[in-house]
Amino acid sequence: MNGFVTLALWYLDRASALVLFPVLWLTVLTGIFFTARGFGLIHRLSRRIHVELAVFGIGMMAVHGLVGTVDAWLVVDGSAPAPNYPLSLFLAGVGVGAVSLVVLVLAALGFLEPRRFDNPGAVHALAYGGFAFGIVHAVAIGSDMTGLLGQLVVGSVVFVVLALALKLLEGTSLVNPTQ
């Protein structure tokens, strides 16, 4: 494959990842507040955009998964330059990304199942798990995870964990003293 196509694939892979991460982050965040009535405006906004963000995220994940697979194959094949770290770590990062993709696809398919309302927590747990694997993938394989971008990933993870903790504490007297 010529150098222009290889470089274009590399850029498309990175660009789709850089769009996908904030979309998945917002999807998880709006999902956390989707049922949290105590958060008022944030709850109402989350109910308006959560599903649309999730659908767009699945589409972007498909693009990133497809282009990323081709890009990884070119690296393994020797047609594209290898990363600055050992190939075994690169392949482990690709593997974690594949796990993230599979888990998120299973979660998305779970939302298409009419019985999902019997146990929505299980389906959402898959989504959280896929997001967690996606973060590990981004940090493990992302050559762009240095400096400010790496700090943004850490900060965004902390923010999601704090939002989840607030939601879990929403019904308790620790957050809502009127109860």
mmCIF file with all atom_site columns, C-alpha atoms in Angstrom:
data_model
loop_
_atom_site.group_PDB
_atom_site.id
_atom_site.type_symbol
_atom_site.label_atom_id
_atom_site.label_alt_id
_atom_site.label_comp_id
_atom_site.label_asym_id
_atom_site.label_entity_id
_atom_site.label_seq_id
_atom_site.pdbx_PDB_ins_code
_atom_site.Cartn_x
_atom_site.Cartn_y
_atom_site.Cartn_z
_atom_site.occupancy
_atom_site.B_iso_or_equiv
_atom_site.pdbx_formal_charge
_atom_site.auth_seq_id
_atom_site.auth_comp_id
_atom_site.auth_asym_id
_atom_site.auth_atom_id
_atom_site.pdbx_PDB_model_num
ATOM 1   C CA . MET A 1 1   ? 0.000   0.000  0.000  1.00 0.00 ? 1   MET A CA 1
ATOM 2   C CA . ASN A 1 2   ? 1.407   3.396  -0.877 1.00 0.00 ? 2   ASN A CA 1
ATOM 3   C CA . GLY A 1 3   ? 2.524   5.873  1.731  1.00 0.00 ? 3   GLY A CA 1
ATOM 4   C CA . PHE A 1 4   ? -0.332  8.329  1.151  1.00 0.00 ? 4   PHE A CA 1
ATOM 5   C CA . VAL A 1 5   ? -3.029  5.714  1.821  1.00 0.00 ? 5   VAL A CA 1
ATOM 6   C CA . THR A 1 6   ? -1.185  4.426  4.885  1.00 0.00 ? 6   THR A CA 1
ATOM 7   C CA . LEU A 1 7   ? -0.861  7.954  6.274  1.00 0.00 ? 7   LEU A CA 1
ATOM 8   C CA . ALA A 1 8   ? -4.512  8.713  5.484  1.00 0.00 ? 8   ALA A CA 1
ATOM 9   C CA . LEU A 1 9   ? -5.581  5.556  7.350  1.00 0.00 ? 9   LEU A CA 1
ATOM 10  C CA . TRP A 1 10  ? -3.390  6.531  10.283 1.00 0.00 ? 10  TRP A CA 1
ATOM 11  C CA . TYR A 1 11  ? -5.001  9.990  10.439 1.00 0.00 ? 11  TYR A CA 1
ATOM 12  C CA . LEU A 1 12  ? -8.510  8.567  10.040 1.00 0.00 ? 12  LEU A CA 1
ATOM 13  C CA . ASP A 1 13  ? -7.835  6.060  12.819 1.00 0.00 ? 13  ASP A CA 1
ATOM 14  C CA . ARG A 1 14  ? -6.602  8.787  15.190 1.00 0.00 ? 14  ARG A CA 1
ATOM 15  C CA . ALA A 1 15  ? -9.321  11.251 14.203 1.00 0.00 ? 15  ALA A CA 1
ATOM 16  C CA . SER A 1 16  ? -12.089 8.704  14.766 1.00 0.00 ? 16  SER A CA 1
ATOM 17  C CA . ALA A 1 17  ? -10.575 7.850  18.164 1.00 0.00 ? 17  ALA A CA 1
ATOM 18  C CA . LEU A 1 18  ? -10.343 11.513 19.139 1.00 0.00 ? 18  LEU A CA 1
ATOM 19  C CA . VAL A 1 19  ? -14.021 11.983 18.267 1.00 0.00 ? 19  VAL A CA 1
ATOM 20  C CA . LEU A 1 20  ? -15.097 8.669  19.790 1.00 0.00 ? 20  LEU A CA 1
ATOM 21  C CA . PHE A 1 21  ? -13.577 9.212  23.239 1.00 0.00 ? 21  PHE A CA 1
ATOM 22  C CA . PRO A 1 22  ? -15.521 12.395 24.101 1.00 0.00 ? 22  PRO A CA 1
ATOM 23  C CA . VAL A 1 23  ? -18.710 10.956 22.569 1.00 0.00 ? 23  VAL A CA 1
ATOM 24  C CA . LEU A 1 24  ? -18.460 7.830  24.728 1.00 0.00 ? 24  LEU A CA 1
ATOM 25  C CA . TRP A 1 25  ? -17.558 9.975  27.717 1.00 0.00 ? 25  TRP A CA 1
ATOM 26  C CA . LEU A 1 26  ? -20.637 12.160 27.208 1.00 0.00 ? 26  LEU A CA 1
ATOM 27  C CA . THR A 1 27  ? -22.775 9.071  26.618 1.00 0.00 ? 27  THR A CA 1
ATOM 28  C CA . VAL A 1 28  ? -21.669 7.576  29.923 1.00 0.00 ? 28  VAL A CA 1
ATOM 29  C CA . LEU A 1 29  ? -22.101 10.890 31.725 1.00 0.00 ? 29  LEU A CA 1
ATOM 30  C CA . THR A 1 30  ? -25.596 11.526 30.342 1.00 0.00 ? 30  THR A CA 1
ATOM 31  C CA . GLY A 1 31  ? -26.442 7.906  31.136 1.00 0.00 ? 31  GLY A CA 1
ATOM 32  C CA . ILE A 1 32  ? -25.463 8.448  34.746 1.00 0.00 ? 32  ILE A CA 1
ATOM 33  C CA . PHE A 1 33  ? -27.836 11.414 35.050 1.00 0.00 ? 33  PHE A CA 1
ATOM 34  C CA . PHE A 1 34  ? -30.596 9.906  32.847 1.00 0.00 ? 34  PHE A CA 1
ATOM 35  C CA . THR A 1 35  ? -32.577 8.656  35.855 1.00 0.00 ? 35  THR A CA 1
ATOM 36  C CA . ALA A 1 36  ? -31.218 11.048 38.481 1.00 0.00 ? 36  ALA A CA 1
ATOM 37  C CA . ARG A 1 37  ? -34.180 13.404 38.900 1.00 0.00 ? 37  ARG A CA 1
ATOM 38  C CA . GLY A 1 38  ? -32.455 15.203 41.759 1.00 0.00 ? 38  GLY A CA 1
ATOM 39  C CA . PHE A 1 39  ? -30.046 16.830 39.311 1.00 0.00 ? 39  PHE A CA 1
ATOM 40  C CA . GLY A 1 40  ? -32.739 18.933 37.613 1.00 0.00 ? 40  GLY A CA 1
ATOM 41  C CA . LEU A 1 41  ? -31.482 20.559 34.420 1.00 0.00 ? 41  LEU A CA 1
ATOM 42  C CA . ILE A 1 42  ? -28.637 18.064 33.979 1.00 0.00 ? 42  ILE A CA 1
ATOM 43  C CA . HIS A 1 43  ? -31.184 15.238 34.274 1.00 0.00 ? 43  HIS A CA 1
ATOM 44  C CA . ARG A 1 44  ? -33.500 16.822 31.675 1.00 0.00 ? 44  ARG A CA 1
ATOM 45  C CA . LEU A 1 45  ? -30.645 17.473 29.232 1.00 0.00 ? 45  LEU A CA 1
ATOM 46  C CA . SER A 1 46  ? -29.382 13.934 29.708 1.00 0.00 ? 46  SER A CA 1
ATOM 47  C CA . ARG A 1 47  ? -32.794 12.514 28.847 1.00 0.00 ? 47  ARG A CA 1
ATOM 48  C CA . ARG A 1 48  ? -32.825 14.542 25.625 1.00 0.00 ? 48  ARG A CA 1
ATOM 49  C CA . ILE A 1 49  ? -29.416 13.584 24.243 1.00 0.00 ? 49  ILE A CA 1
ATOM 50  C CA . HIS A 1 50  ? -28.317 10.281 25.821 1.00 0.00 ? 50  HIS A CA 1
ATOM 51  C CA . VAL A 1 51  ? -29.800 7.905  23.240 1.00 0.00 ? 51  VAL A CA 1
ATOM 52  C CA . GLU A 1 52  ? -28.668 10.009 20.273 1.00 0.00 ? 52  GLU A CA 1
ATOM 53  C CA . LEU A 1 53  ? -25.139 10.216 21.671 1.00 0.00 ? 53  LEU A CA 1
ATOM 54  C CA . ALA A 1 54  ? -25.107 6.453  22.199 1.00 0.00 ? 54  ALA A CA 1
ATOM 55  C CA . VAL A 1 55  ? -26.203 5.760  18.617 1.00 0.00 ? 55  VAL A CA 1
ATOM 56  C CA . PHE A 1 56  ? -23.617 8.188  17.232 1.00 0.00 ? 56  PHE A CA 1
ATOM 57  C CA . GLY A 1 57  ? -20.986 6.608  19.500 1.00 0.00 ? 57  GLY A CA 1
ATOM 58  C CA . ILE A 1 58  ? -21.752 3.121  18.181 1.00 0.00 ? 58  ILE A CA 1
ATOM 59  C CA . GLY A 1 59  ? -21.353 4.435  14.624 1.00 0.00 ? 59  GLY A CA 1
ATOM 60  C CA . MET A 1 60  ? -18.052 6.120  15.441 1.00 0.00 ? 60  MET A CA 1
ATOM 61  C CA . MET A 1 61  ? -16.902 2.994  17.246 1.00 0.00 ? 61  MET A CA 1
ATOM 62  C CA . ALA A 1 62  ? -17.620 0.944  14.114 1.00 0.00 ? 62  ALA A CA 1
ATOM 63  C CA . VAL A 1 63  ? -15.573 3.373  12.002 1.00 0.00 ? 63  VAL A CA 1
ATOM 64  C CA . HIS A 1 64  ? -12.708 3.384  14.498 1.00 0.00 ? 64  HIS A CA 1
ATOM 65  C CA . GLY A 1 65  ? -12.798 -0.395 14.876 1.00 0.00 ? 65  GLY A CA 1
ATOM 66  C CA . LEU A 1 66  ? -12.697 -0.980 11.129 1.00 0.00 ? 66  LEU A CA 1
ATOM 67  C CA . VAL A 1 67  ? -10.044 1.614  10.321 1.00 0.00 ? 67  VAL A CA 1
ATOM 68  C CA . GLY A 1 68  ? -8.061  0.736  13.453 1.00 0.00 ? 68  GLY A CA 1
ATOM 69  C CA . THR A 1 69  ? -7.996  -2.930 12.483 1.00 0.00 ? 69  THR A CA 1
ATOM 70  C CA . VAL A 1 70  ? -6.645  -2.093 9.037  1.00 0.00 ? 70  VAL A CA 1
ATOM 71  C CA . ASP A 1 71  ? -4.128  0.324  10.565 1.00 0.00 ? 71  ASP A CA 1
ATOM 72  C CA . ALA A 1 72  ? -2.981  -2.311 13.099 1.00 0.00 ? 72  ALA A CA 1
ATOM 73  C CA . TRP A 1 73  ? -2.679  -4.920 10.356 1.00 0.00 ? 73  TRP A CA 1
ATOM 74  C CA . LEU A 1 74  ? -0.453  -2.550 8.355  1.00 0.00 ? 74  LEU A CA 1
ATOM 75  C CA . VAL A 1 75  ? 1.786   -2.089 11.395 1.00 0.00 ? 75  VAL A CA 1
ATOM 76  C CA . VAL A 1 76  ? 2.057   -5.848 11.999 1.00 0.00 ? 76  VAL A CA 1
ATOM 77  C CA . ASP A 1 77  ? 2.613   -6.453 8.274  1.00 0.00 ? 77  ASP A CA 1
ATOM 78  C CA . GLY A 1 78  ? 5.430   -3.896 8.218  1.00 0.00 ? 78  GLY A CA 1
ATOM 79  C CA . SER A 1 79  ? 3.673   -1.636 5.709  1.00 0.00 ? 79  SER A CA 1
ATOM 80  C CA . ALA A 1 80  ? 3.257   1.105  8.297  1.00 0.00 ? 80  ALA A CA 1
ATOM 81  C CA . PRO A 1 81  ? 5.800   2.344  10.818 1.00 0.00 ? 81  PRO A CA 1
ATOM 82  C CA . ALA A 1 82  ? 5.790   0.583  14.167 1.00 0.00 ? 82  ALA A CA 1
ATOM 83  C CA . PRO A 1 83  ? 5.000   2.600  17.302 1.00 0.00 ? 83  PRO A CA 1
ATOM 84  C CA . ASN A 1 84  ? 7.735   3.866  19.626 1.00 0.00 ? 84  ASN A CA 1
ATOM 85  C CA . TYR A 1 85  ? 7.097   1.031  22.079 1.00 0.00 ? 85  TYR A CA 1
ATOM 86  C CA . PRO A 1 86  ? 7.345   -2.773 21.801 1.00 0.00 ? 86  PRO A CA 1
ATOM 87  C CA . LEU A 1 87  ? 5.049   -4.489 19.298 1.00 0.00 ? 87  LEU A CA 1
ATOM 88  C CA . SER A 1 88  ? 3.801   -6.827 22.051 1.00 0.00 ? 88  SER A CA 1
ATOM 89  C CA . LEU A 1 89  ? 2.401   -3.824 23.949 1.00 0.00 ? 89  LEU A CA 1
ATOM 90  C CA . PHE A 1 90  ? 0.841   -2.529 20.735 1.00 0.00 ? 90  PHE A CA 1
ATOM 91  C CA . LEU A 1 91  ? -0.871  -5.876 20.145 1.00 0.00 ? 91  LEU A CA 1
ATOM 92  C CA . ALA A 1 92  ? -2.049  -5.987 23.770 1.00 0.00 ? 92  ALA A CA 1
ATOM 93  C CA . GLY A 1 93  ? -3.553  -2.517 23.308 1.00 0.00 ? 93  GLY A CA 1
ATOM 94  C CA . VAL A 1 94  ? -5.267  -3.643 20.105 1.00 0.00 ? 94  VAL A CA 1
ATOM 95  C CA . GLY A 1 95  ? -6.620  -6.665 21.999 1.00 0.00 ? 95  GLY A CA 1
ATOM 96  C CA . VAL A 1 96  ? -8.038  -4.489 24.777 1.00 0.00 ? 96  VAL A CA 1
ATOM 97  C CA . GLY A 1 97  ? -9.647  -2.306 22.114 1.00 0.00 ? 97  GLY A CA 1
ATOM 98  C CA . ALA A 1 98  ? -11.223 -5.404 20.557 1.00 0.00 ? 98  ALA A CA 1
ATOM 99  C CA . VAL A 1 99  ? -12.598 -6.423 23.963 1.00 0.00 ? 99  VAL A CA 1
ATOM 100 C CA . SER A 1 100 ? -14.031 -2.916 24.389 1.00 0.00 ? 100 SER A CA 1
ATOM 101 C CA . LEU A 1 101 ? -15.646 -3.091 20.967 1.00 0.00 ? 101 LEU A CA 1
ATOM 102 C CA . VAL A 1 102 ? -17.201 -6.520 21.625 1.00 0.00 ? 102 VAL A CA 1
ATOM 103 C CA . VAL A 1 103 ? -18.515 -5.528 25.063 1.00 0.00 ? 103 VAL A CA 1
ATOM 104 C CA . LEU A 1 104 ? -20.006 -2.273 23.752 1.00 0.00 ? 104 LEU A CA 1
ATOM 105 C CA . VAL A 1 105 ? -21.618 -4.072 20.801 1.00 0.00 ? 105 VAL A CA 1
ATOM 106 C CA . LEU A 1 106 ? -23.121 -6.601 23.240 1.00 0.00 ? 106 LEU A CA 1
ATOM 107 C CA . ALA A 1 107 ? -24.432 -3.702 25.330 1.00 0.00 ? 107 ALA A CA 1
ATOM 108 C CA . ALA A 1 108 ? -25.924 -2.044 22.233 1.00 0.00 ? 108 ALA A CA 1
ATOM 109 C CA . LEU A 1 109 ? -27.558 -5.316 21.197 1.00 0.00 ? 109 LEU A CA 1
ATOM 110 C CA . GLY A 1 110 ? -28.884 -5.633 24.739 1.00 0.00 ? 110 GLY A CA 1
ATOM 111 C CA . PHE A 1 111 ? -30.697 -2.335 24.315 1.00 0.00 ? 111 PHE A CA 1
ATOM 112 C CA . LEU A 1 112 ? -32.421 -3.707 21.220 1.00 0.00 ? 112 LEU A CA 1
ATOM 113 C CA . GLU A 1 113 ? -33.817 -6.634 23.216 1.00 0.00 ? 113 GLU A CA 1
ATOM 114 C CA . PRO A 1 114 ? -37.398 -5.914 24.404 1.00 0.00 ? 114 PRO A CA 1
ATOM 115 C CA . ARG A 1 115 ? -36.771 -7.679 27.733 1.00 0.00 ? 115 ARG A CA 1
ATOM 116 C CA . ARG A 1 116 ? -33.970 -5.258 28.603 1.00 0.00 ? 116 ARG A CA 1
ATOM 117 C CA . PHE A 1 117 ? -36.265 -3.463 31.013 1.00 0.00 ? 117 PHE A CA 1
ATOM 118 C CA . ASP A 1 118 ? -36.363 -6.584 33.177 1.00 0.00 ? 118 ASP A CA 1
ATOM 119 C CA . ASN A 1 119 ? -32.768 -5.883 34.204 1.00 0.00 ? 119 ASN A CA 1
ATOM 120 C CA . PRO A 1 120 ? -31.442 -2.637 32.685 1.00 0.00 ? 120 PRO A CA 1
ATOM 121 C CA . GLY A 1 121 ? -28.570 -2.597 35.188 1.00 0.00 ? 121 GLY A CA 1
ATOM 122 C CA . ALA A 1 122 ? -26.942 -5.610 33.540 1.00 0.00 ? 122 ALA A CA 1
ATOM 123 C CA . VAL A 1 123 ? -27.012 -3.979 30.116 1.00 0.00 ? 123 VAL A CA 1
ATOM 124 C CA . HIS A 1 124 ? -25.651 -0.729 31.512 1.00 0.00 ? 124 HIS A CA 1
ATOM 125 C CA . ALA A 1 125 ? -22.919 -2.636 33.356 1.00 0.00 ? 125 ALA A CA 1
ATOM 126 C CA . LEU A 1 126 ? -21.782 -3.931 29.964 1.00 0.00 ? 126 LEU A CA 1
ATOM 127 C CA . ALA A 1 127 ? -21.708 -0.356 28.663 1.00 0.00 ? 127 ALA A CA 1
ATOM 128 C CA . TYR A 1 128 ? -19.631 0.797  31.650 1.00 0.00 ? 128 TYR A CA 1
ATOM 129 C CA . GLY A 1 129 ? -17.316 -2.180 31.187 1.00 0.00 ? 129 GLY A CA 1
ATOM 130 C CA . GLY A 1 130 ? -16.854 -1.415 27.501 1.00 0.00 ? 130 GLY A CA 1
ATOM 131 C CA . PHE A 1 131 ? -16.112 2.210  28.331 1.00 0.00 ? 131 PHE A CA 1
ATOM 132 C CA . ALA A 1 132 ? -13.524 1.122  30.912 1.00 0.00 ? 132 ALA A CA 1
ATOM 133 C CA . PHE A 1 133 ? -11.826 -1.188 28.397 1.00 0.00 ? 133 PHE A CA 1
ATOM 134 C CA . GLY A 1 134 ? -11.923 1.673  25.890 1.00 0.00 ? 134 GLY A CA 1
ATOM 135 C CA . ILE A 1 135 ? -10.092 3.950  28.315 1.00 0.00 ? 135 ILE A CA 1
ATOM 136 C CA . VAL A 1 136 ? -7.440  1.292  28.922 1.00 0.00 ? 136 VAL A CA 1
ATOM 137 C CA . HIS A 1 137 ? -7.143  0.863  25.145 1.00 0.00 ? 137 HIS A CA 1
ATOM 138 C CA . ALA A 1 138 ? -6.752  4.610  24.618 1.00 0.00 ? 138 ALA A CA 1
ATOM 139 C CA . VAL A 1 139 ? -4.044  4.893  27.226 1.00 0.00 ? 139 VAL A CA 1
ATOM 140 C CA . ALA A 1 140 ? -2.271  1.675  26.201 1.00 0.00 ? 140 ALA A CA 1
ATOM 141 C CA . ILE A 1 141 ? -2.149  2.255  22.455 1.00 0.00 ? 141 ILE A CA 1
ATOM 142 C CA . GLY A 1 142 ? -2.671  5.969  22.070 1.00 0.00 ? 142 GLY A CA 1
ATOM 143 C CA . SER A 1 143 ? 0.528   7.536  20.864 1.00 0.00 ? 143 SER A CA 1
ATOM 144 C CA . ASP A 1 144 ? -1.241  10.827 21.491 1.00 0.00 ? 144 ASP A CA 1
ATOM 145 C CA . MET A 1 145 ? -1.637  10.175 25.237 1.00 0.00 ? 145 MET A CA 1
ATOM 146 C CA . THR A 1 146 ? 1.091   12.510 26.336 1.00 0.00 ? 146 THR A CA 1
ATOM 147 C CA . GLY A 1 147 ? 0.967   15.905 27.927 1.00 0.00 ? 147 GLY A CA 1
ATOM 148 C CA . LEU A 1 148 ? -2.379  17.661 28.046 1.00 0.00 ? 148 LEU A CA 1
ATOM 149 C CA . LEU A 1 149 ? -4.363  14.886 26.343 1.00 0.00 ? 149 LEU A CA 1
ATOM 150 C CA . GLY A 1 150 ? -3.230  12.316 28.896 1.00 0.00 ? 150 GLY A CA 1
ATOM 151 C CA . GLN A 1 151 ? -4.197  14.680 31.700 1.00 0.00 ? 151 GLN A CA 1
ATOM 152 C CA . LEU A 1 152 ? -7.619  15.190 30.088 1.00 0.00 ? 152 LEU A CA 1
ATOM 153 C CA . VAL A 1 153 ? -8.185  11.425 29.991 1.00 0.00 ? 153 VAL A CA 1
ATOM 154 C CA . VAL A 1 154 ? -7.308  11.091 33.674 1.00 0.00 ? 154 VAL A CA 1
ATOM 155 C CA . GLY A 1 155 ? -9.454  14.108 34.558 1.00 0.00 ? 155 GLY A CA 1
ATOM 156 C CA . SER A 1 156 ? -12.407 12.821 32.559 1.00 0.00 ? 156 SER A CA 1
ATOM 157 C CA . VAL A 1 157 ? -12.234 9.415  34.236 1.00 0.00 ? 157 VAL A CA 1
ATOM 158 C CA . VAL A 1 158 ? -12.161 11.035 37.668 1.00 0.00 ? 158 VAL A CA 1
ATOM 159 C CA . PHE A 1 159 ? -15.125 13.218 36.686 1.00 0.00 ? 159 PHE A CA 1
ATOM 160 C CA . VAL A 1 160 ? -17.192 10.205 35.528 1.00 0.00 ? 160 VAL A CA 1
ATOM 161 C CA . VAL A 1 161 ? -16.375 8.314  38.733 1.00 0.00 ? 161 VAL A CA 1
ATOM 162 C CA . LEU A 1 162 ? -17.401 11.320 40.847 1.00 0.00 ? 162 LEU A CA 1
ATOM 163 C CA . ALA A 1 163 ? -20.644 11.717 38.866 1.00 0.00 ? 163 ALA A CA 1
ATOM 164 C CA . LEU A 1 164 ? -21.421 8.037  39.362 1.00 0.00 ? 164 LEU A CA 1
ATOM 165 C CA . ALA A 1 165 ? -20.703 8.343  43.090 1.00 0.00 ? 165 ALA A CA 1
ATOM 166 C CA . LEU A 1 166 ? -23.002 11.383 43.326 1.00 0.00 ? 166 LEU A CA 1
ATOM 167 C CA . LYS A 1 167 ? -25.759 9.485  41.561 1.00 0.00 ? 167 LYS A CA 1
ATOM 168 C CA . LEU A 1 168 ? -25.349 6.524  43.887 1.00 0.00 ? 168 LEU A CA 1
ATOM 169 C CA . LEU A 1 169 ? -25.498 8.877  46.869 1.00 0.00 ? 169 LEU A CA 1
ATOM 170 C CA . GLU A 1 170 ? -28.434 10.858 45.442 1.00 0.00 ? 170 GLU A CA 1
ATOM 171 C CA . GLY A 1 171 ? -31.072 9.057  47.471 1.00 0.00 ? 171 GLY A CA 1
ATOM 172 C CA . THR A 1 172 ? -29.108 9.175  50.720 1.00 0.00 ? 172 THR A CA 1
ATOM 173 C CA . SER A 1 173 ? -29.053 11.845 53.373 1.00 0.00 ? 173 SER A CA 1
ATOM 174 C CA . LEU A 1 174 ? -25.393 12.557 52.548 1.00 0.00 ? 174 LEU A CA 1
ATOM 175 C CA . VAL A 1 175 ? -26.352 14.391 49.363 1.00 0.00 ? 175 VAL A CA 1
ATOM 176 C CA . ASN A 1 176 ? -30.018 15.172 49.982 1.00 0.00 ? 176 ASN A CA 1
ATOM 177 C CA . PRO A 1 177 ? -30.383 16.293 53.622 1.00 0.00 ? 177 PRO A CA 1
ATOM 178 C CA . THR A 1 178 ? -34.190 16.560 53.368 1.00 0.00 ? 178 THR A CA 1
ATOM 179 C CA . GLN A 1 179 ? -34.491 12.762 53.423 1.00 0.00 ? 179 GLN A CA 1
#
